[in-house]
Short mmCIF file of C-alpha atoms in Angstrom, two decimals:
data_model
loop_
_atom_site.label_atom_id
_atom_site.label_comp_id
_atom_site.label_asym_id
_atom_site.label_seq_id
_atom_site.Cartn_x
_atom_site.Cartn_y
_atom_site.Cartn_z
CA MET W 1 125.92 114.83 101.40
CA GLY W 2 126.26 118.57 101.18
CA ARG W 3 128.91 120.93 102.45
CA ASN W 4 127.34 120.94 105.90
CA GLY W 5 126.87 117.23 106.21
CA GLY W 6 123.34 117.32 104.81
CA LEU W 7 122.22 119.86 107.37
CA ASP W 8 120.64 123.21 106.75
CA MET W 9 122.85 125.91 108.24
CA ARG W 10 120.56 128.90 107.95
CA VAL W 11 121.90 132.12 109.40
CA PRO W 12 119.46 134.80 110.57
CA ALA W 13 119.26 137.87 108.39
CA ASN W 14 120.76 140.09 111.07
CA LEU W 15 123.89 137.94 111.22
CA ARG W 16 124.59 137.68 107.51
CA SER W 17 126.92 140.65 107.46
CA PRO W 18 130.51 139.70 108.46
CA ARG W 19 130.83 143.04 110.24
CA ARG W 20 127.73 142.35 112.30
CA ARG W 21 128.93 138.88 113.22
CA SER W 22 132.26 140.16 114.46
CA GLN W 23 130.45 142.89 116.41
CA VAL W 24 128.32 140.31 118.15
CA ARG W 25 131.33 138.19 119.03
CA ARG W 26 133.28 141.17 120.36
CA ARG W 27 130.61 142.94 122.39
CA GLY W 28 128.49 140.00 123.43
CA THR W 29 125.45 141.74 122.04
CA CYS W 30 122.43 139.61 121.51
CA PRO W 31 121.85 139.97 117.78
CA GLY W 32 118.12 139.67 118.08
CA LEU W 33 117.64 142.10 120.96
CA GLY W 34 119.97 144.72 119.56
CA ARG W 35 121.43 146.83 122.35
CA ARG W 36 121.14 144.33 125.18
CA ARG W 37 124.56 143.32 126.38
CA HIS W 38 125.58 140.19 128.15
CA GLY W 39 128.60 139.43 130.22
CA ALA W 40 131.81 137.84 129.10
CA GLY W 41 131.38 135.23 126.42
CA GLY W 42 128.03 136.61 125.35
CA LEU W 43 126.10 134.65 127.99
CA PRO W 44 123.56 136.24 130.38
CA GLU W 45 125.00 136.59 133.85
CA THR W 46 122.15 137.49 136.16
CA THR W 47 118.85 135.76 136.80
CA ALA W 48 116.97 138.80 135.49
CA GLU W 49 119.06 138.74 132.40
CA ARG W 50 118.28 135.09 131.89
CA ARG W 51 114.55 135.73 132.37
CA SER W 52 114.24 138.83 130.25
CA GLY W 53 117.20 138.50 128.00
CA CYS W 54 118.15 136.18 125.26
CA LEU W 55 116.54 132.85 125.97
CA SER W 56 118.55 131.21 123.26
CA HIS W 57 121.74 131.90 125.15
CA SER W 58 120.16 130.79 128.41
CA ALA W 59 118.98 127.61 126.82
CA ALA W 60 122.38 127.01 125.33
CA SER W 61 124.14 127.44 128.65
CA ALA W 62 121.60 125.46 130.67
CA GLY W 63 121.07 122.72 128.14
CA VAL W 64 117.34 123.41 127.89
CA ASP W 65 115.45 121.71 125.13
CA GLY W 66 115.02 124.27 122.38
CA ALA W 67 111.50 123.04 121.65
CA LEU W 68 110.29 124.85 124.77
CA ILE W 69 111.29 128.20 123.37
CA SER W 70 108.38 129.96 121.76
CA SER W 71 109.61 133.41 120.79
CA PRO W 72 110.11 133.73 117.02
CA HIS W 73 113.31 135.62 117.62
CA VAL W 74 114.64 132.92 119.87
CA LEU W 75 113.62 130.23 117.46
CA ARG W 76 115.61 131.95 114.77
CA GLN W 77 118.55 132.20 117.09
CA SER W 78 118.24 128.61 118.20
CA ARG W 79 118.97 127.47 114.69
CA VAL W 80 122.46 128.79 115.07
CA THR W 81 123.32 129.03 118.72
CA VAL W 82 121.41 126.17 120.35
CA PHE W 83 121.12 123.54 117.71
CA GLY W 84 123.68 124.75 115.25
CA ALA W 85 121.89 123.08 112.39
CA VAL W 86 118.40 121.97 111.49
CA PRO W 87 117.94 118.80 109.47
CA ARG W 88 116.57 119.60 106.04
CA ARG W 89 113.13 118.18 105.30
CA ARG W 90 113.33 115.67 102.54
CA GLY W 91 110.87 113.47 100.71
CA ARG W 92 110.26 109.88 101.70
CA ARG W 93 113.24 107.76 100.82
CA PRO W 94 112.36 104.54 99.07
CA GLY W 95 113.26 101.53 101.13
CA PRO W 96 114.71 98.36 99.74
CA THR W 97 112.53 96.85 97.05
CA PRO W 98 111.10 93.50 98.13
CA TRP W 99 111.76 90.60 95.83
CA ALA W 100 109.85 87.34 95.61
CA PRO W 101 111.52 84.99 93.13
CA LEU W 102 109.45 82.57 91.15
CA ARG W 103 109.19 79.45 93.30
CA ARG W 104 108.13 77.00 90.61
CA PRO W 105 107.94 76.87 86.82
CA LEU W 106 105.42 79.25 85.33
CA ALA W 107 103.58 76.30 83.83
CA GLU W 108 102.66 75.27 87.38
CA CYS W 109 101.86 78.72 88.74
CA ARG W 110 98.53 80.23 89.61
CA LEU W 111 98.14 83.76 88.32
CA ALA W 112 95.89 86.59 89.38
CA LEU W 113 95.27 89.71 87.37
CA VAL W 114 95.32 93.07 89.11
CA ALA W 115 93.95 95.93 87.05
CA SER W 116 93.82 99.60 87.92
CA SER W 117 90.46 100.22 86.37
CA VAL W 118 87.01 100.19 87.82
CA CYS W 119 85.80 96.84 86.63
CA LEU W 120 82.32 95.56 87.23
CA ALA W 121 80.71 92.33 86.25
CA HIS W 122 77.82 94.12 84.65
CA ASP W 123 77.24 97.04 82.39
CA GLY W 124 75.56 99.27 84.94
CA TRP W 125 78.48 101.32 86.13
CA ARG W 126 76.93 104.52 84.87
CA SER W 127 74.02 104.14 87.27
CA ASP W 128 76.08 102.72 90.11
CA PRO W 129 76.64 105.52 92.64
CA ALA W 130 79.48 103.58 94.22
CA VAL W 131 81.61 103.93 91.13
CA GLN W 132 82.92 107.42 90.65
CA VAL W 133 85.95 108.95 89.13
CA GLY W 134 88.74 108.61 91.65
CA ASP W 135 86.98 105.84 93.52
CA PRO W 136 89.82 104.10 95.34
CA SER W 137 87.86 100.95 96.15
CA LEU W 138 89.24 97.48 95.68
CA ARG W 139 87.02 95.05 93.82
CA THR W 140 87.18 91.40 93.02
CA VAL W 141 86.21 90.09 89.62
CA ALA W 142 85.28 86.42 89.28
CA GLY W 143 87.74 84.50 87.17
CA ASP W 144 85.12 82.53 85.25
CA LEU W 145 83.57 85.53 83.56
CA ALA W 146 83.19 85.55 79.84
CA GLY W 147 85.78 87.64 78.13
CA ALA W 148 83.39 90.38 77.18
CA ALA W 149 81.55 90.51 80.48
CA PRO W 150 83.56 92.94 82.62
CA THR W 151 82.87 96.51 81.76
CA ALA W 152 85.96 98.52 82.40
CA ARG W 153 86.13 102.19 82.93
CA SER W 154 89.37 103.94 83.55
CA PRO W 155 88.98 107.19 85.48
CA GLY W 156 91.46 109.97 85.39
CA LEU W 157 93.57 110.80 82.39
CA SER W 158 93.21 107.53 80.54
CA ASP W 159 91.11 107.06 77.48
CA PRO W 160 87.84 105.77 78.95
CA SER W 161 86.78 104.19 75.72
CA ALA W 162 89.88 102.06 75.24
CA ALA W 163 88.88 99.29 77.59
CA ASN W 164 85.48 99.03 76.01
CA LEU W 165 86.94 98.73 72.51
CA ASP W 166 88.70 95.61 73.63
CA ARG W 167 88.15 94.36 77.16
CA ASN W 168 91.52 92.64 77.06
CA LEU W 169 93.26 95.99 77.23
CA ALA W 170 92.10 96.44 80.79
CA PHE W 171 91.39 92.88 81.77
CA ALA W 172 93.36 90.47 79.63
CA LEU W 173 91.45 87.35 80.61
CA GLU W 174 91.22 85.97 77.08
CA ARG W 175 94.96 86.32 76.48
CA LEU W 176 95.74 84.66 79.79
CA ARG W 177 93.34 81.82 79.10
CA GLU W 178 95.16 81.25 75.85
CA ALA W 179 98.42 81.04 77.76
CA VAL W 180 96.90 78.44 80.10
CA ALA W 181 95.58 76.47 77.13
CA ASP W 182 99.03 76.52 75.56
CA GLY W 183 100.60 75.20 78.74
CA ARG W 184 102.63 78.37 79.23
CA LEU W 185 100.83 79.18 82.45
CA GLY W 186 99.53 76.85 85.15
CA GLU W 187 96.11 78.24 85.92
CA LEU W 188 94.19 81.41 86.61
CA ASN W 189 92.98 82.30 90.07
CA ARG W 190 89.29 82.05 90.84
CA ARG W 191 89.13 85.80 91.27
CA HIS W 192 91.02 88.83 90.09
CA LEU W 193 91.33 92.32 91.49
CA ALA W 194 90.48 95.76 90.22
CA LEU W 195 91.67 98.94 91.86
CA GLY W 196 89.98 102.10 90.76
CA GLY W 197 91.28 105.60 90.48
CA VAL W 198 94.97 105.22 90.99
CA MET W 199 95.85 108.65 89.68
CA ALA W 200 92.93 110.41 91.28
CA ALA W 201 92.92 108.58 94.60
CA GLY W 202 96.55 109.15 95.41
CA SER W 203 99.16 106.88 96.81
CA ARG W 204 97.82 107.06 100.36
CA ALA W 205 94.56 105.35 99.40
CA ILE W 206 96.41 102.73 97.43
CA ARG W 207 98.80 102.04 100.29
CA LYS W 208 95.81 101.55 102.55
CA ARG W 209 94.19 98.98 100.28
CA ALA W 210 97.23 97.12 99.05
CA PRO W 211 97.52 94.93 102.19
CA GLN W 212 93.91 93.77 101.67
CA ALA W 213 94.75 92.82 98.08
CA ALA W 214 97.78 90.91 99.32
CA ARG W 215 95.69 89.06 101.91
CA TRP W 216 93.13 87.99 99.32
CA LEU W 217 95.73 86.68 96.93
CA THR W 218 97.72 84.99 99.68
CA ASP W 219 94.57 83.21 100.86
CA ASP W 220 94.02 82.00 97.30
CA ARG W 221 97.62 80.68 97.16
CA VAL W 222 98.42 82.81 94.17
CA ASP W 223 102.01 82.48 92.92
CA VAL W 224 102.13 85.25 90.35
CA ALA W 225 100.32 88.53 89.84
CA LEU W 226 100.18 90.47 86.59
CA LEU W 227 99.45 94.14 87.16
CA VAL W 228 97.91 96.03 84.29
CA PRO W 229 97.36 99.80 84.43
CA THR W 230 94.79 101.64 82.41
CA MET S 1 100.27 99.55 90.35
CA GLY S 2 103.79 99.77 91.68
CA LEU S 3 102.62 100.25 95.25
CA VAL S 4 100.42 97.17 95.03
CA ALA S 5 103.29 95.21 93.51
CA LEU S 6 105.52 96.12 96.43
CA GLU S 7 102.95 94.88 98.91
CA LEU S 8 102.35 91.63 97.04
CA GLU S 9 106.07 90.92 96.84
CA ARG S 10 106.38 91.44 100.57
CA CYS S 11 103.82 88.65 100.94
CA GLY S 12 105.82 86.32 98.69
CA ILE S 13 103.83 86.74 95.48
CA SER S 14 105.96 87.31 92.39
CA THR S 15 104.72 90.27 90.40
CA VAL S 16 105.32 91.95 87.13
CA ALA S 17 103.74 95.33 86.54
CA LEU S 18 103.09 96.86 83.16
CA GLN S 19 103.95 100.54 83.21
CA LEU S 20 102.71 103.28 80.93
CA LEU S 21 104.74 106.02 82.59
CA HIS S 22 108.48 105.54 82.68
CA LYS S 23 108.96 108.10 85.41
CA ALA S 24 106.36 106.47 87.63
CA ALA S 25 108.20 103.18 87.37
CA ALA S 26 111.49 104.85 88.20
CA ASP S 27 110.00 106.65 91.19
CA VAL S 28 107.98 103.84 92.77
CA ARG S 29 110.51 101.15 91.82
CA PRO S 30 108.30 98.07 91.66
CA PRO S 31 110.27 94.81 91.73
CA ARG S 32 109.62 93.96 88.08
CA ALA S 33 108.27 96.59 85.75
CA LEU S 34 107.75 96.36 82.02
CA TRP S 35 107.40 99.73 80.37
CA VAL S 36 105.15 99.61 77.34
CA PRO S 37 105.25 102.43 74.77
CA PHE S 38 101.51 102.82 74.46
CA ARG S 39 99.20 105.63 75.44
CA ARG S 40 97.11 105.53 78.55
CA GLY S 41 94.27 103.10 78.44
CA TYR S 42 96.11 100.83 76.01
CA ALA S 43 98.49 98.95 78.27
CA LEU S 44 98.50 95.91 76.01
CA GLY S 45 98.71 97.81 72.76
CA PRO S 46 96.12 98.49 70.11
CA PRO S 47 92.69 96.91 70.53
CA ASP S 48 91.76 93.73 68.69
CA GLU S 49 95.36 92.70 68.11
CA PRO S 50 95.69 89.46 70.05
CA ALA S 51 99.22 88.77 68.81
CA GLY S 52 100.51 92.09 70.08
CA GLN S 53 98.73 91.68 73.40
CA ARG S 54 100.14 88.21 73.77
CA ALA S 55 103.63 89.53 73.04
CA VAL S 56 103.36 92.00 75.91
CA ILE S 57 102.20 89.27 78.26
CA GLU S 58 104.93 86.93 77.05
CA THR S 59 107.59 89.58 77.72
CA ALA S 60 106.17 90.01 81.20
CA PHE S 61 106.34 86.26 81.76
CA ALA S 62 109.95 86.25 80.58
CA MET S 63 110.78 88.82 83.25
CA LEU S 64 109.24 86.56 85.87
CA GLU S 65 111.34 83.63 84.72
CA ASP S 66 114.60 85.57 84.41
CA SER S 67 116.53 84.59 87.50
CA SER S 68 119.34 87.02 86.71
CA LEU S 69 117.17 90.04 87.43
CA THR S 70 117.49 91.91 90.68
CA ALA S 71 115.11 94.39 92.23
CA PRO S 72 114.08 96.84 90.99
CA ALA S 73 114.09 95.60 87.41
CA LEU S 74 112.73 97.92 84.75
CA ARG S 75 112.66 96.67 81.20
CA ASP S 76 111.37 98.37 78.06
CA PHE S 77 109.05 96.52 75.78
CA ALA S 78 110.68 96.38 72.37
CA GLY S 79 107.56 95.49 70.44
CA HIS S 80 106.61 92.29 68.72
CA PRO S 81 107.74 91.16 65.28
#
């Protein structure tokens, strides 16, 4: 919390001088309109003065919502005289992080893999117009694929050749099958997910598709998800 | 990845997300994040090294089983022997 309680106390340029501020207080001069003078206390006295004079003072005395005021001058004034302070715009504050504890031993859990690469079950991604760099689509990959079957391509800043050197870098199905065979993990889900273009698509596209991913995995009664970026 | 992890956890699915960017993990704050010191595209380490890849996955599993962790948990992968 700052000195002003987290609020932005911006003073108009014509009020920054201490001499000018005291002049305004003493003479009741509207700082924005220069020579116009109000009555005692700096407030407009007559109806004409209210109509043609300083709307910020009128609004302050009448309790009018400052949003109705359209003059740039009055808007500047309203920061100080009507509202006093304007809340500072801040970025989105992260809410509390959800937490789902492991409900059963890992040896009994069903796991789904979620990869952030464009993964297809064939090698034709170069000719597939649906797959482009930054494509934010959500894809399912069948869990019974052979280890070398999914062709992975990572758009954006990643090394696009890495996943094709070893498919397990993007889609670690072989390593997870080994864990199942060793009894470390219960089983793999019948399908896995691939999100494409995380960096290029932006968080808005990901936020839009994440609930669909959650629905799919919830329907499959998945206990655990391993998320692998590329 | 972190945004997807948040959504899955809201639906009751335990998640662990590998992270290549430390700052991204700190910003998005997924429930369980394992930062791996590899370059982009190599989340599980060098290619054709099954032992190293398995070590990353095993560390991720250990985070899932660690009941002392609280959200958001960010752990650094120390490498495999």
